[in-house]
XYZ file of C-alpha atoms in Angstrom:
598
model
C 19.945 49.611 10.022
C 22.182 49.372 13.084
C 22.697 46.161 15.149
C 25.341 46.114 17.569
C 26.181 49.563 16.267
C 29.230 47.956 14.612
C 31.088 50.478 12.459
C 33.042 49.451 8.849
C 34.807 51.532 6.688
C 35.442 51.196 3.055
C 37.639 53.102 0.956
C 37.260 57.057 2.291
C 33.097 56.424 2.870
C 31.096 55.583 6.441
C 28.890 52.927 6.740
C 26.818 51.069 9.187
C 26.580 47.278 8.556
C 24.940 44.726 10.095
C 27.282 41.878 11.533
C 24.413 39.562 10.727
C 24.284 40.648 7.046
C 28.081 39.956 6.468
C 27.576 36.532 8.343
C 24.785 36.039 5.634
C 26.798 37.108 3.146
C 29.993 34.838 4.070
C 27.529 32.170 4.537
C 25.632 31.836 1.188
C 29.100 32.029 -0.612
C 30.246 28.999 1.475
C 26.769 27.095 0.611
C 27.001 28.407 -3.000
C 30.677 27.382 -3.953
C 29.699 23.707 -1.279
C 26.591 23.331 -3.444
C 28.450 23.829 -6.688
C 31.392 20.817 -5.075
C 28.253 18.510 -4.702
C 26.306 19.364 -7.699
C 29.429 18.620 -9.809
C 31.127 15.881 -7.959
C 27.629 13.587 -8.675
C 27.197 14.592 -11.677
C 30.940 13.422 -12.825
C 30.770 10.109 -10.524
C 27.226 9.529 -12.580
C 28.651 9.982 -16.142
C 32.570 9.713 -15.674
C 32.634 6.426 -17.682
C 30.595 8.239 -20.755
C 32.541 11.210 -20.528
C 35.323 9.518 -20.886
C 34.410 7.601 -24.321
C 33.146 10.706 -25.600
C 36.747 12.478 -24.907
C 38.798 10.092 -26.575
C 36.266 10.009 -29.469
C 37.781 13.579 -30.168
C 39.495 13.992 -33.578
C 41.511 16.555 -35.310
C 37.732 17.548 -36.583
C 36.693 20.916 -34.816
C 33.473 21.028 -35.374
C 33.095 17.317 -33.156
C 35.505 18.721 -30.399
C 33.913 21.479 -30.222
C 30.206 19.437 -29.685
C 31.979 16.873 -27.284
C 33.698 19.770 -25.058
C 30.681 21.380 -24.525
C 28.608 18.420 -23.894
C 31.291 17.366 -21.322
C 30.988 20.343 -19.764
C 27.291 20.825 -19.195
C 26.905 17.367 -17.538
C 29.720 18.292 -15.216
C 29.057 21.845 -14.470
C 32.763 23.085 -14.591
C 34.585 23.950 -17.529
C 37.701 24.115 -15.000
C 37.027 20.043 -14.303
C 36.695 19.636 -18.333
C 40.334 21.512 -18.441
C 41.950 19.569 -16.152
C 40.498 16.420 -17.339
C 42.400 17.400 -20.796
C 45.541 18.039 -19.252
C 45.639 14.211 -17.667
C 44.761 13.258 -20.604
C 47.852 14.279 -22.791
C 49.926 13.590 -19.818
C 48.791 10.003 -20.265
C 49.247 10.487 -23.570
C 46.087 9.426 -24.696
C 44.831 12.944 -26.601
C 47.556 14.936 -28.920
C 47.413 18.405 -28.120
C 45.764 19.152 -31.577
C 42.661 17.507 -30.346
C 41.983 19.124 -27.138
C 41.746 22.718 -28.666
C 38.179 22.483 -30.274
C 37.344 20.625 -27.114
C 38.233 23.846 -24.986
C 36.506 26.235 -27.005
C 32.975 23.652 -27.092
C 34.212 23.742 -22.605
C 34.053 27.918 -22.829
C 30.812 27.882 -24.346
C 29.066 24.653 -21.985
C 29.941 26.537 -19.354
C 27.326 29.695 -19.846
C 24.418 26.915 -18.640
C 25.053 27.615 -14.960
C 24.582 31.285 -15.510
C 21.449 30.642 -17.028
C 20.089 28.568 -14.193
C 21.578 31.445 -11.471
C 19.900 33.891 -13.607
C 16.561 32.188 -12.259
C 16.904 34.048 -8.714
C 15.881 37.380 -10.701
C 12.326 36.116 -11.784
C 9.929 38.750 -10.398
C 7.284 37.328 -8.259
C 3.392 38.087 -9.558
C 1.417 35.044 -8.744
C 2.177 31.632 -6.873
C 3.354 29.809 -10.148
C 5.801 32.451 -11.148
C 6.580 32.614 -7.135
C 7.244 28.438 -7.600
C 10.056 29.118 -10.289
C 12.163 31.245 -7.691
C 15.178 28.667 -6.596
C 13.912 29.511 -3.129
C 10.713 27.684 -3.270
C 11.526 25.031 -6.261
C 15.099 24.383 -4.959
C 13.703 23.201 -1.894
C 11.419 20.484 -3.650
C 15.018 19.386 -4.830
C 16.033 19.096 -1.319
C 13.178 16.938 -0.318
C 13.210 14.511 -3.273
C 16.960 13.771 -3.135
C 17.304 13.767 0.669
C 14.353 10.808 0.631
C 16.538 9.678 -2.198
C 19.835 9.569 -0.194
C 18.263 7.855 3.028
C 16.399 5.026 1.484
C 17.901 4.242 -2.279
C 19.783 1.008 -2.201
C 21.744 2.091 -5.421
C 24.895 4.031 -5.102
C 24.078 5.603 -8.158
C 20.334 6.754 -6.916
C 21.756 7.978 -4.535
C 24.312 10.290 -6.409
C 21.472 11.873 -8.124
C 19.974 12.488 -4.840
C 23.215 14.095 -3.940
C 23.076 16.306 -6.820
C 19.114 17.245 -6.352
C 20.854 18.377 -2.513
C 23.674 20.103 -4.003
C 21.824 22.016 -6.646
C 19.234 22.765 -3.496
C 21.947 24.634 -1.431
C 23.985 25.935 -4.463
C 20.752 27.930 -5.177
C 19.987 28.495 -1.409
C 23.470 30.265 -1.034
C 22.789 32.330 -4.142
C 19.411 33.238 -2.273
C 21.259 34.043 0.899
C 24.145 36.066 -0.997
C 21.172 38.055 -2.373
C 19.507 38.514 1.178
C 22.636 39.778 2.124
C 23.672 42.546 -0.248
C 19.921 43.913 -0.505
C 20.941 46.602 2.132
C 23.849 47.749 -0.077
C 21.774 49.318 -2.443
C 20.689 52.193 0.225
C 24.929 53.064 0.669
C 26.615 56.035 -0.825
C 30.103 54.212 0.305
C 29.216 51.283 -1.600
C 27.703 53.419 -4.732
C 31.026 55.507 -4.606
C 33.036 52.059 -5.005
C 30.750 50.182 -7.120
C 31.509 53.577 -9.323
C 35.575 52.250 -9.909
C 34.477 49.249 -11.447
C 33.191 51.723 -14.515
C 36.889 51.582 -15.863
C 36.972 48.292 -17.590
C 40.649 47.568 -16.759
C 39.806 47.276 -12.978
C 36.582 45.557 -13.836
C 38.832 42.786 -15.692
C 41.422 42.750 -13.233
C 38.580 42.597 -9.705
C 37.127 39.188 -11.851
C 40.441 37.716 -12.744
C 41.387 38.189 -9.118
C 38.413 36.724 -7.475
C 37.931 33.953 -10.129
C 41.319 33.260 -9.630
C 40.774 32.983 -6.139
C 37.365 31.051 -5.948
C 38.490 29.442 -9.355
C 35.317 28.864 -10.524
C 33.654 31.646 -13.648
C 30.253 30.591 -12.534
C 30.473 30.999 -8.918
C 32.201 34.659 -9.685
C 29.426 35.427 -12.339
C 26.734 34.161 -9.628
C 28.649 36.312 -7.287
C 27.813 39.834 -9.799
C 24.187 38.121 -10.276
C 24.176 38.858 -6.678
C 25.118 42.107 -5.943
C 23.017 43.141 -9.830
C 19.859 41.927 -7.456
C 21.189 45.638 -5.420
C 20.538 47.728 -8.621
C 23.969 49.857 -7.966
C 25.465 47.282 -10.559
C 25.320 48.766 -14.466
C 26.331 46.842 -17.856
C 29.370 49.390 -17.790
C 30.752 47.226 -14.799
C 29.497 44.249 -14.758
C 30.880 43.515 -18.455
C 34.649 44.017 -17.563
C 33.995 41.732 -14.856
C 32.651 39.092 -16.800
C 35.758 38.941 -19.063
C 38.208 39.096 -16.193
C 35.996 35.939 -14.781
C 37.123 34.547 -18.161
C 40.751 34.639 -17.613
C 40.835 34.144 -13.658
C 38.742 30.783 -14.183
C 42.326 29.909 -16.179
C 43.646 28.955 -12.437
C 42.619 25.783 -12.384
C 44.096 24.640 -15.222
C 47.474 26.384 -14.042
C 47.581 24.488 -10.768
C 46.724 21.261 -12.353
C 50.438 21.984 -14.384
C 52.266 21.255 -11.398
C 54.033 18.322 -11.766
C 53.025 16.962 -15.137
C 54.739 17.070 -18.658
C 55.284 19.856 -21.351
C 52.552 18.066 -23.700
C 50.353 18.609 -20.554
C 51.381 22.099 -19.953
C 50.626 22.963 -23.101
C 47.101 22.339 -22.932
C 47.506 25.251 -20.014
C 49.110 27.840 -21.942
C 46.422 26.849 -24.979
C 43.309 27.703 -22.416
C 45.106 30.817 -21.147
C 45.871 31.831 -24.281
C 42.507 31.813 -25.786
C 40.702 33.761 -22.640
C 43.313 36.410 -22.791
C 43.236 37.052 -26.333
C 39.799 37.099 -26.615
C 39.406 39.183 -23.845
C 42.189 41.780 -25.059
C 40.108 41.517 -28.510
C 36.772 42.419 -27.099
C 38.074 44.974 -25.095
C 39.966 46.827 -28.049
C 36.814 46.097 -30.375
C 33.722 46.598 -28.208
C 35.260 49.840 -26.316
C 36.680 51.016 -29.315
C 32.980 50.955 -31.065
C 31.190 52.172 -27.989
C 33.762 55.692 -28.366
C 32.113 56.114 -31.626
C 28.417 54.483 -31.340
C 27.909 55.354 -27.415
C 26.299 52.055 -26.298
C 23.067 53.073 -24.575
C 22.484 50.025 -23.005
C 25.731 50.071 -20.655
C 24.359 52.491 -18.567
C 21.623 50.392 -17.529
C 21.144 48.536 -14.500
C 22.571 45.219 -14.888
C 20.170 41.741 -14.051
C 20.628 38.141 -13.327
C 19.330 37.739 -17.035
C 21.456 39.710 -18.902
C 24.510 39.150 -17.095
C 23.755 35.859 -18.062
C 23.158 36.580 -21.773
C 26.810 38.612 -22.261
C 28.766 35.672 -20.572
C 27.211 33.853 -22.817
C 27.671 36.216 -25.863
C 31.044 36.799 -24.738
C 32.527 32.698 -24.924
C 29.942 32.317 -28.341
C 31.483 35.059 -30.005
C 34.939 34.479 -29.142
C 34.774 31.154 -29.875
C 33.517 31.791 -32.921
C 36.332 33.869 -34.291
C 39.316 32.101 -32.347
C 38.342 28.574 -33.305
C 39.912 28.864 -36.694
C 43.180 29.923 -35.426
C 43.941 26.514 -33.478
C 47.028 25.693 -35.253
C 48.412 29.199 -34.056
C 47.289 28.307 -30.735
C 49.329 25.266 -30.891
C 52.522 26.587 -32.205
C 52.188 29.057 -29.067
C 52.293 26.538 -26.986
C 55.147 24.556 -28.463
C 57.013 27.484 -28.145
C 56.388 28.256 -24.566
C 57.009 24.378 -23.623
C 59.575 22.682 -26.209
C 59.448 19.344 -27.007
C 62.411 17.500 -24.404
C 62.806 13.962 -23.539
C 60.406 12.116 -21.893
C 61.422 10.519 -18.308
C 59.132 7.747 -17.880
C 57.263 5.324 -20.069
C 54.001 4.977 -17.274
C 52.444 8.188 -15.850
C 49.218 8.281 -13.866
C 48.186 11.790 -13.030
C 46.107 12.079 -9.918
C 44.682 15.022 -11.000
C 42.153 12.402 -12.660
C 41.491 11.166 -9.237
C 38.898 14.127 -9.208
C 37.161 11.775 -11.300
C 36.962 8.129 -10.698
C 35.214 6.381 -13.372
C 37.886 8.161 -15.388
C 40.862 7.773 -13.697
C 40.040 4.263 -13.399
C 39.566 4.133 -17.198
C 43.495 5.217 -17.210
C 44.640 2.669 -14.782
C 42.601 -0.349 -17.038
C 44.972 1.706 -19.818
C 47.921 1.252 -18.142
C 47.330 -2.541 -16.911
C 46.401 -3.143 -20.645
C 49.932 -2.529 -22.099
C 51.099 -4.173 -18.526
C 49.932 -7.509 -19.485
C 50.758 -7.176 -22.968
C 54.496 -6.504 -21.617
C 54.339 -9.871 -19.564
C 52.506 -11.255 -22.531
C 55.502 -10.510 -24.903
C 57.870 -11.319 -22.585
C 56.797 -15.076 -22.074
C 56.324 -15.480 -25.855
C 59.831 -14.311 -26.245
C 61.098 -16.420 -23.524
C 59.540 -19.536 -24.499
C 60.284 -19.463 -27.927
C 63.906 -18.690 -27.171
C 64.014 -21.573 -25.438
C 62.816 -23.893 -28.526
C 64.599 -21.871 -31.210
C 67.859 -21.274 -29.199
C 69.630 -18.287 -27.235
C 69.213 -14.685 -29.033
C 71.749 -12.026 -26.913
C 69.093 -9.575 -28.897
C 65.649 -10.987 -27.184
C 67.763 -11.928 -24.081
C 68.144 -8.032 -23.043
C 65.027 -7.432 -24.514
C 63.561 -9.785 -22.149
C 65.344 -8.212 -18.873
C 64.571 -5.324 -19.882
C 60.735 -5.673 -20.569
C 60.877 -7.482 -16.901
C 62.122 -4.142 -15.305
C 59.443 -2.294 -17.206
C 56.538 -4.442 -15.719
C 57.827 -4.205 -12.139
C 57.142 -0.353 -12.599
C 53.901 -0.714 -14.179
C 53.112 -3.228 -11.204
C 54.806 0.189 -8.355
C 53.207 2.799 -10.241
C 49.654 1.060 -10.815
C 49.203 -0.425 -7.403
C 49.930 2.845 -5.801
C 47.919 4.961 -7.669
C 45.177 2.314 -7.655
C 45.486 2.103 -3.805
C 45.332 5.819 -3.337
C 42.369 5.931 -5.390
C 40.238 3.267 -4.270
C 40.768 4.739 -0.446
C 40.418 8.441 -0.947
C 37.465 8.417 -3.936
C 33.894 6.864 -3.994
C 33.428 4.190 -6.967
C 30.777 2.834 -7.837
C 30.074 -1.050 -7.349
C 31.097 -1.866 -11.143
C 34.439 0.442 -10.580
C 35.347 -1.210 -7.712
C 34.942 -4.961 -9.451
C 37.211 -3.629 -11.676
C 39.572 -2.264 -9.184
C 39.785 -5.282 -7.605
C 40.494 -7.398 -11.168
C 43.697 -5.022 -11.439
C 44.840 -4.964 -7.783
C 44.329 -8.651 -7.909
C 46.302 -9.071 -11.332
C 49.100 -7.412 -11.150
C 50.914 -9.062 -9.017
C 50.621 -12.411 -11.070
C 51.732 -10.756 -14.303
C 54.322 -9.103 -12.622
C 55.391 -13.099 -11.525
C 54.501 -14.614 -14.923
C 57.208 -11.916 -16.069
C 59.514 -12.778 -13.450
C 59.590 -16.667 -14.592
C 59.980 -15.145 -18.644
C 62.543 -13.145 -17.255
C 64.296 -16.935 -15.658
C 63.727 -19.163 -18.709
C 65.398 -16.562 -20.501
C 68.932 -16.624 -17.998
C 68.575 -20.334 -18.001
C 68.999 -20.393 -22.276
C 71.756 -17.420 -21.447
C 73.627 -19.510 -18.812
C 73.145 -22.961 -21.653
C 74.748 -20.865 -24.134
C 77.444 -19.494 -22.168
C 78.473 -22.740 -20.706
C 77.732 -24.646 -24.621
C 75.056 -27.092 -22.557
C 73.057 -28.887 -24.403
C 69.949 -31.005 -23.194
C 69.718 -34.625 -24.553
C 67.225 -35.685 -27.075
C 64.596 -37.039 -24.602
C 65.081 -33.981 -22.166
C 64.534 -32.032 -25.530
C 61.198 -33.873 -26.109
C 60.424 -33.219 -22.850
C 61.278 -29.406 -22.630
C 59.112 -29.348 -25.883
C 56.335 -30.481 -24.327
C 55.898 -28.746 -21.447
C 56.819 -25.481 -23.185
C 53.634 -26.441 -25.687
C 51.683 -26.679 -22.587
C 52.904 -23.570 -20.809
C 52.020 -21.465 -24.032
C 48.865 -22.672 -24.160
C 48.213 -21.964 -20.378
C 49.219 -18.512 -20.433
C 47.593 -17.636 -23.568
C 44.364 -18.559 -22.254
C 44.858 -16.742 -19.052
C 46.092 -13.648 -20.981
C 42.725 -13.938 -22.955
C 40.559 -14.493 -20.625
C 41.815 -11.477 -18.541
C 41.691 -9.255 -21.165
C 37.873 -10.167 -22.409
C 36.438 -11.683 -18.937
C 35.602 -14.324 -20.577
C 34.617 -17.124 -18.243
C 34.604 -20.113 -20.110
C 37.945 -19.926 -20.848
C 39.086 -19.312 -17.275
C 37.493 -22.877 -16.567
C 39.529 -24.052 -19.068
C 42.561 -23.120 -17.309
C 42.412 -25.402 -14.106
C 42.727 -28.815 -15.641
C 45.484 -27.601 -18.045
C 47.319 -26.889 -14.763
C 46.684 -29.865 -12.999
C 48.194 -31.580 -16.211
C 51.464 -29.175 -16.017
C 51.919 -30.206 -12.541
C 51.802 -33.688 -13.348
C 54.562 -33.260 -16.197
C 56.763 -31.500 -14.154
C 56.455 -34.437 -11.672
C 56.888 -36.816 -15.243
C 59.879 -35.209 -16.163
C 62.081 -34.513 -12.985
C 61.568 -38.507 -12.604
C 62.311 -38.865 -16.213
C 65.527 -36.938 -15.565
C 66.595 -38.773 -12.645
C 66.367 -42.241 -14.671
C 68.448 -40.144 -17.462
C 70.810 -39.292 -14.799
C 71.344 -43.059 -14.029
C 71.894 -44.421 -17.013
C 74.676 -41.394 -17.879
C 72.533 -39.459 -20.775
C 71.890 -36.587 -18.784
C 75.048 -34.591 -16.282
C 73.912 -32.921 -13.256
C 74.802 -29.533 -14.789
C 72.060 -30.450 -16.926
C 69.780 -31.669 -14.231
C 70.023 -27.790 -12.475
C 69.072 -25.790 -15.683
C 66.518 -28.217 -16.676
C 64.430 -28.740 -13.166
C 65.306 -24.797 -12.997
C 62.774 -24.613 -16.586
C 60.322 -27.119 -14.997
C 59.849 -24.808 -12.059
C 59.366 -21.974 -13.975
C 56.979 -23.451 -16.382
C 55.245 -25.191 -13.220
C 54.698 -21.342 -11.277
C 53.773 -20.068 -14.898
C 51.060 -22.764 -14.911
C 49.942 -21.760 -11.143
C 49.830 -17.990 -11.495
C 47.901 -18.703 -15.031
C 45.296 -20.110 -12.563
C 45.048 -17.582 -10.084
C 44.299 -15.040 -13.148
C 41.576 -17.200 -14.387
C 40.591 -17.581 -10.557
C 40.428 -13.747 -10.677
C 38.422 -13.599 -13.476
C 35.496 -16.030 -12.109
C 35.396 -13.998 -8.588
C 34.917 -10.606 -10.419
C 33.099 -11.934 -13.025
C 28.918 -11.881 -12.723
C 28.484 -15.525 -12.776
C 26.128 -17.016 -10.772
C 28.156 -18.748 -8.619
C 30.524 -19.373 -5.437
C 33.312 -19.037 -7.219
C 35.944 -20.414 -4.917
C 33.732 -23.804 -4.207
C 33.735 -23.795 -8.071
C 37.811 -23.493 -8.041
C 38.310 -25.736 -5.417
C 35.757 -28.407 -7.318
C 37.901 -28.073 -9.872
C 41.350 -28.209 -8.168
C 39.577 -31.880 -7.136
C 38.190 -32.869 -10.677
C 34.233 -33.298 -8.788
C 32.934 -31.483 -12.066
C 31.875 -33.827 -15.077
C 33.177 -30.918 -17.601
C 36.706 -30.529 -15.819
C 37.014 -34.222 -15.763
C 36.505 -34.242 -19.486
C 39.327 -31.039 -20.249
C 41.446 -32.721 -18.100
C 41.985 -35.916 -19.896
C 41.981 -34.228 -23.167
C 44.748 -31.807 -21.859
C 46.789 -35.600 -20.625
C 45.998 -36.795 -23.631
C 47.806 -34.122 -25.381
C 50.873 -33.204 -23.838
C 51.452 -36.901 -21.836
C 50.587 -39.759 -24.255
């Protein structure tokens, strides 16, 4: 066929192509690889938070690595993703390398599903219902269902699945067009005469390395050679090299997601590398090296959607089923390609998780876990110091665990910033966004005022000050009271637990009061010539402190009643509170004055 009489030459051979056919061509790979995007982006957004538990479920046992990996895999459609996922995951330092290596193998194998479904394009027509399991006509039922699903679902999860019913829809459409496109091939001696170099294996290995290195995606490369099987110029003696080379290439991925990260991460590279290259190197050596003896009939046969389909998949079954025993090996590979070497930094979030939220969320929770911990420790330290005496040992401790919380407070805001405004989360992801953005900056300040009490009991020891006994009664008091505020606003944080975030209000309004108590308690000790004015500064310096530890205590309980799902308006609630209308705060609140002022 000759439209526009356009002329193209490949290799030494003369063809005639249409310009529309290489449009068509061009076109179904751009709706196959956009369809794939959508198909897997939903389907991670819809079960990031379970893939994540089942990941760091993973144990040293292969066998349950092996299950989770592949699990993992087939509910996100990429065993690339899965990969890259593992790599974040030991550069968090939340998976040893150990554990990831069953989990790649179980990837390999999760990953021959999308085959099978591409393999569907090849069903032979006969009748209407065997017509209806083509992609083009079913695929388009998928359209329907989740476009109606997209436009009127209220849910943003409904309407991911509707996203993925669209995304499977023109993943299969592009496959149909790709198809369409090379039909015309078939009738070309130019494109017989090149299909014919692919019949040594070693350039059938390196063409699918290349292009899945490209495209990095196996699947897409593998529904790619579905394709141009649907020509009949492809046999089994070139399509198989391909396959493997698909194999390595899809290894790209995981090699771009090294940039930047540390040598436990890159490890979990050179591990996935490893095992596609030497299981491709051993089924080349093996299978050509039986087929010079046993002649393999079958590899001259044309090669189909379907059993494409079936080698990839005996090709990542097999192999996994001889290299999964050799993990240690594996391992000690890697260890020697990446040494161990100091680690920089104590916090590292790796946007390469970013690809999926509910996940990379999961890590920032992590990280804002040992935050408020660190601000946790620090104030017990602090306070305790300041009962028990002056420690030079807790005292750097302390300065140094403050410096340490304002980079969780950098590094977690940023990331959590970048994420929230360049990813979709769901409604519950974004609650809990909004918990962390909200909170650290009042850990990072109940730190700051640890970090203070601590240099006041430094600057008392350096200058041999000592407060009088009633100041000391005093101090005692409201230290009681400040331990008992932040503990409950630590707690409360960490569960979500609302009742004891109403707690925290009237404990407050009782701190402020003491603090009021106690610089007039001072002044009438400063009078009568107990108390010097040396020891005035350091001690109203304490009652500040414990006065702002008291406030920011209440802002993390406020924080905890706005993103909790209470029925309720929760600032009307806070502000009732802040003005003792509620029978129940009345009640806390003399208990609390009873306590720490009678």
């Amino acid at each position: 066929m000759d439209i526009c009489g356009t002329k193209f030459f490949l290799f030494k051979g003369e063809f005639d192509v249409s310009i529309l056919n290489i449009v068509q061509l061009f076109g179904g790979l751009a709706f196959f690889l956009f369809g794939m995007s959508q198909l897997s982006s939903s389907l991670e957004k819809m079960a990031g938070g379970s893939l994540e538990k089942l990941l760091k479920k993973v144990t040293d046992n292969p066998a349950k690595g092996f299950i989770v990996g592949m699990v993992v895999t087939i509910a996100i459609q990429s065993s690339s993703a899965t990969t890259v996922m593992l790599v974040g995951f030991v550069n968090s330092g939340i998976m040893e390398l150990i554990q990831t290596v069953s989990v790649i193998f179980g990837a390999d194998v999760g990953t021959t599903l999308t085959t099978w479904i591409l393999s569907l394009t090849g069903i032979k027509g006969g009748n209407v219902w065997m017509d209806l399991m083509k992609p083009k006509y079913f695929s388009m039922i998928f359209a329907l269902i989740g476009t109606i699903m997209i436009m009127l679902a209220k849910k943003q999860r409904t309407k991911d699945i509707g996203t993925m019913a669209v995304g499977f829809c023109i993943l299969m459409e592009g496959m149909t067009f790709m198809s369409d496109a090379m039909a015309p091939l078939a009738d070309l001696p130019a494109f017989s005469k090149m299909m014919e170099s692919f019949n040594n294996p070693l350039v059938g290995v390196l063409v699918g390395t290349l292009i899945t290195g490209i495209i990095q995606s196996s699947a897409a490369s593998i529904g790619i050679l579905q394709g141009l099987s649907m020509t009949g110029q492809i046999t089994m003696t070139m399509g198989i090299p391909i396959i493997m080379g698909a194999n390595i290439g899809t290894c790209m991925t995981a090699i771009l997601s090294c940039i930047g990260v540390n040598r436990k991460a890159k490890r979990v590279a050179a591990i996935h590398v490893a095992i596609k290259v030497v299981g491709t190197i051993l089924w080349l050596i093996i299978f050509y090296g039986l087929n010079t003896f046993m002649h393999f009939s079958f590899l001259d046969k044309t090669a189909s959607t379907f059993n494409i389909a079936l080698f990839h998949t005996i090709f990542n079954v097999v192999n996994t089923a001889v290299l999964i025993w050799f993990q240690k090996l594996f391992v000690k590979l890697a260890m020697k390609l990446f040494p161990d070497e100091k680690e920089e930094q104590e916090i590292f979030l790796d946007e390469r998780l970013m690809a999926t939220p509910a996940i990379a969320l999961s890590e920032v929770e992590n990280s804002m876990t040992k935050m408020v911990d660190k601000a946790f420790n620090g104030l017990e330290a602090s306070t305790e110091m300041l009962l028990d005496g002056f420690d030079a040992d807790q005292f750097t401790y302390i300065q140094n665990n403050e410096h340490k919380i304002d980079d969780y407070e950098d590094h977690i805001g940023g990331y959590l910033m970048k994420l929230t405004t360049t990813q979709h989360l769901s409604e519950q992801d974004k609650k809990k966004a909004t918990k962390i953005l909200q909170g650290i900056g009042e850990f990072e300040r109940l730190a700051d005022h640890a970090s203070y009490i601590s240099k006041s009991c430094n600057e008392m020891a350096e200058k041999k000050i000592k407060f009088s006994e009633d100041a000391k009664k005093d101090e005692e008091k409201i230290i009681h009271a400040c331990q008992e505020i932040y503990r409950m606003a630590v707690a409360c944080y960490r569960s979500g637990n609302v009742d004891i975030a109403r707690k925290i209000e009237p404990l407050q309004n009782v701190i402020s009061v003491m603090c009021e108590t106690y610089k007039e308690n001072h002044v009438e000790r400063l009078a009568a010539g107990t108390c010097t004015a040396e020891q005035g500064f350091i001690f109203n310096d304490i009652l500040y402190s414990c006065e702002r530890i008291g406030d920011h205590s209440m802002n993390i309980a406020a924080i905890v009643l706005r993103v909790s799902s209470i029925n309720m308006d929760s600032r009307k609630y806070m502000h009732d509170i802040k003005l003792r209308k509620t029978p129940e705060n009345e009640k806390l609140y003399e208990e609390y004055y009873s306590k720490y002022l009678n």
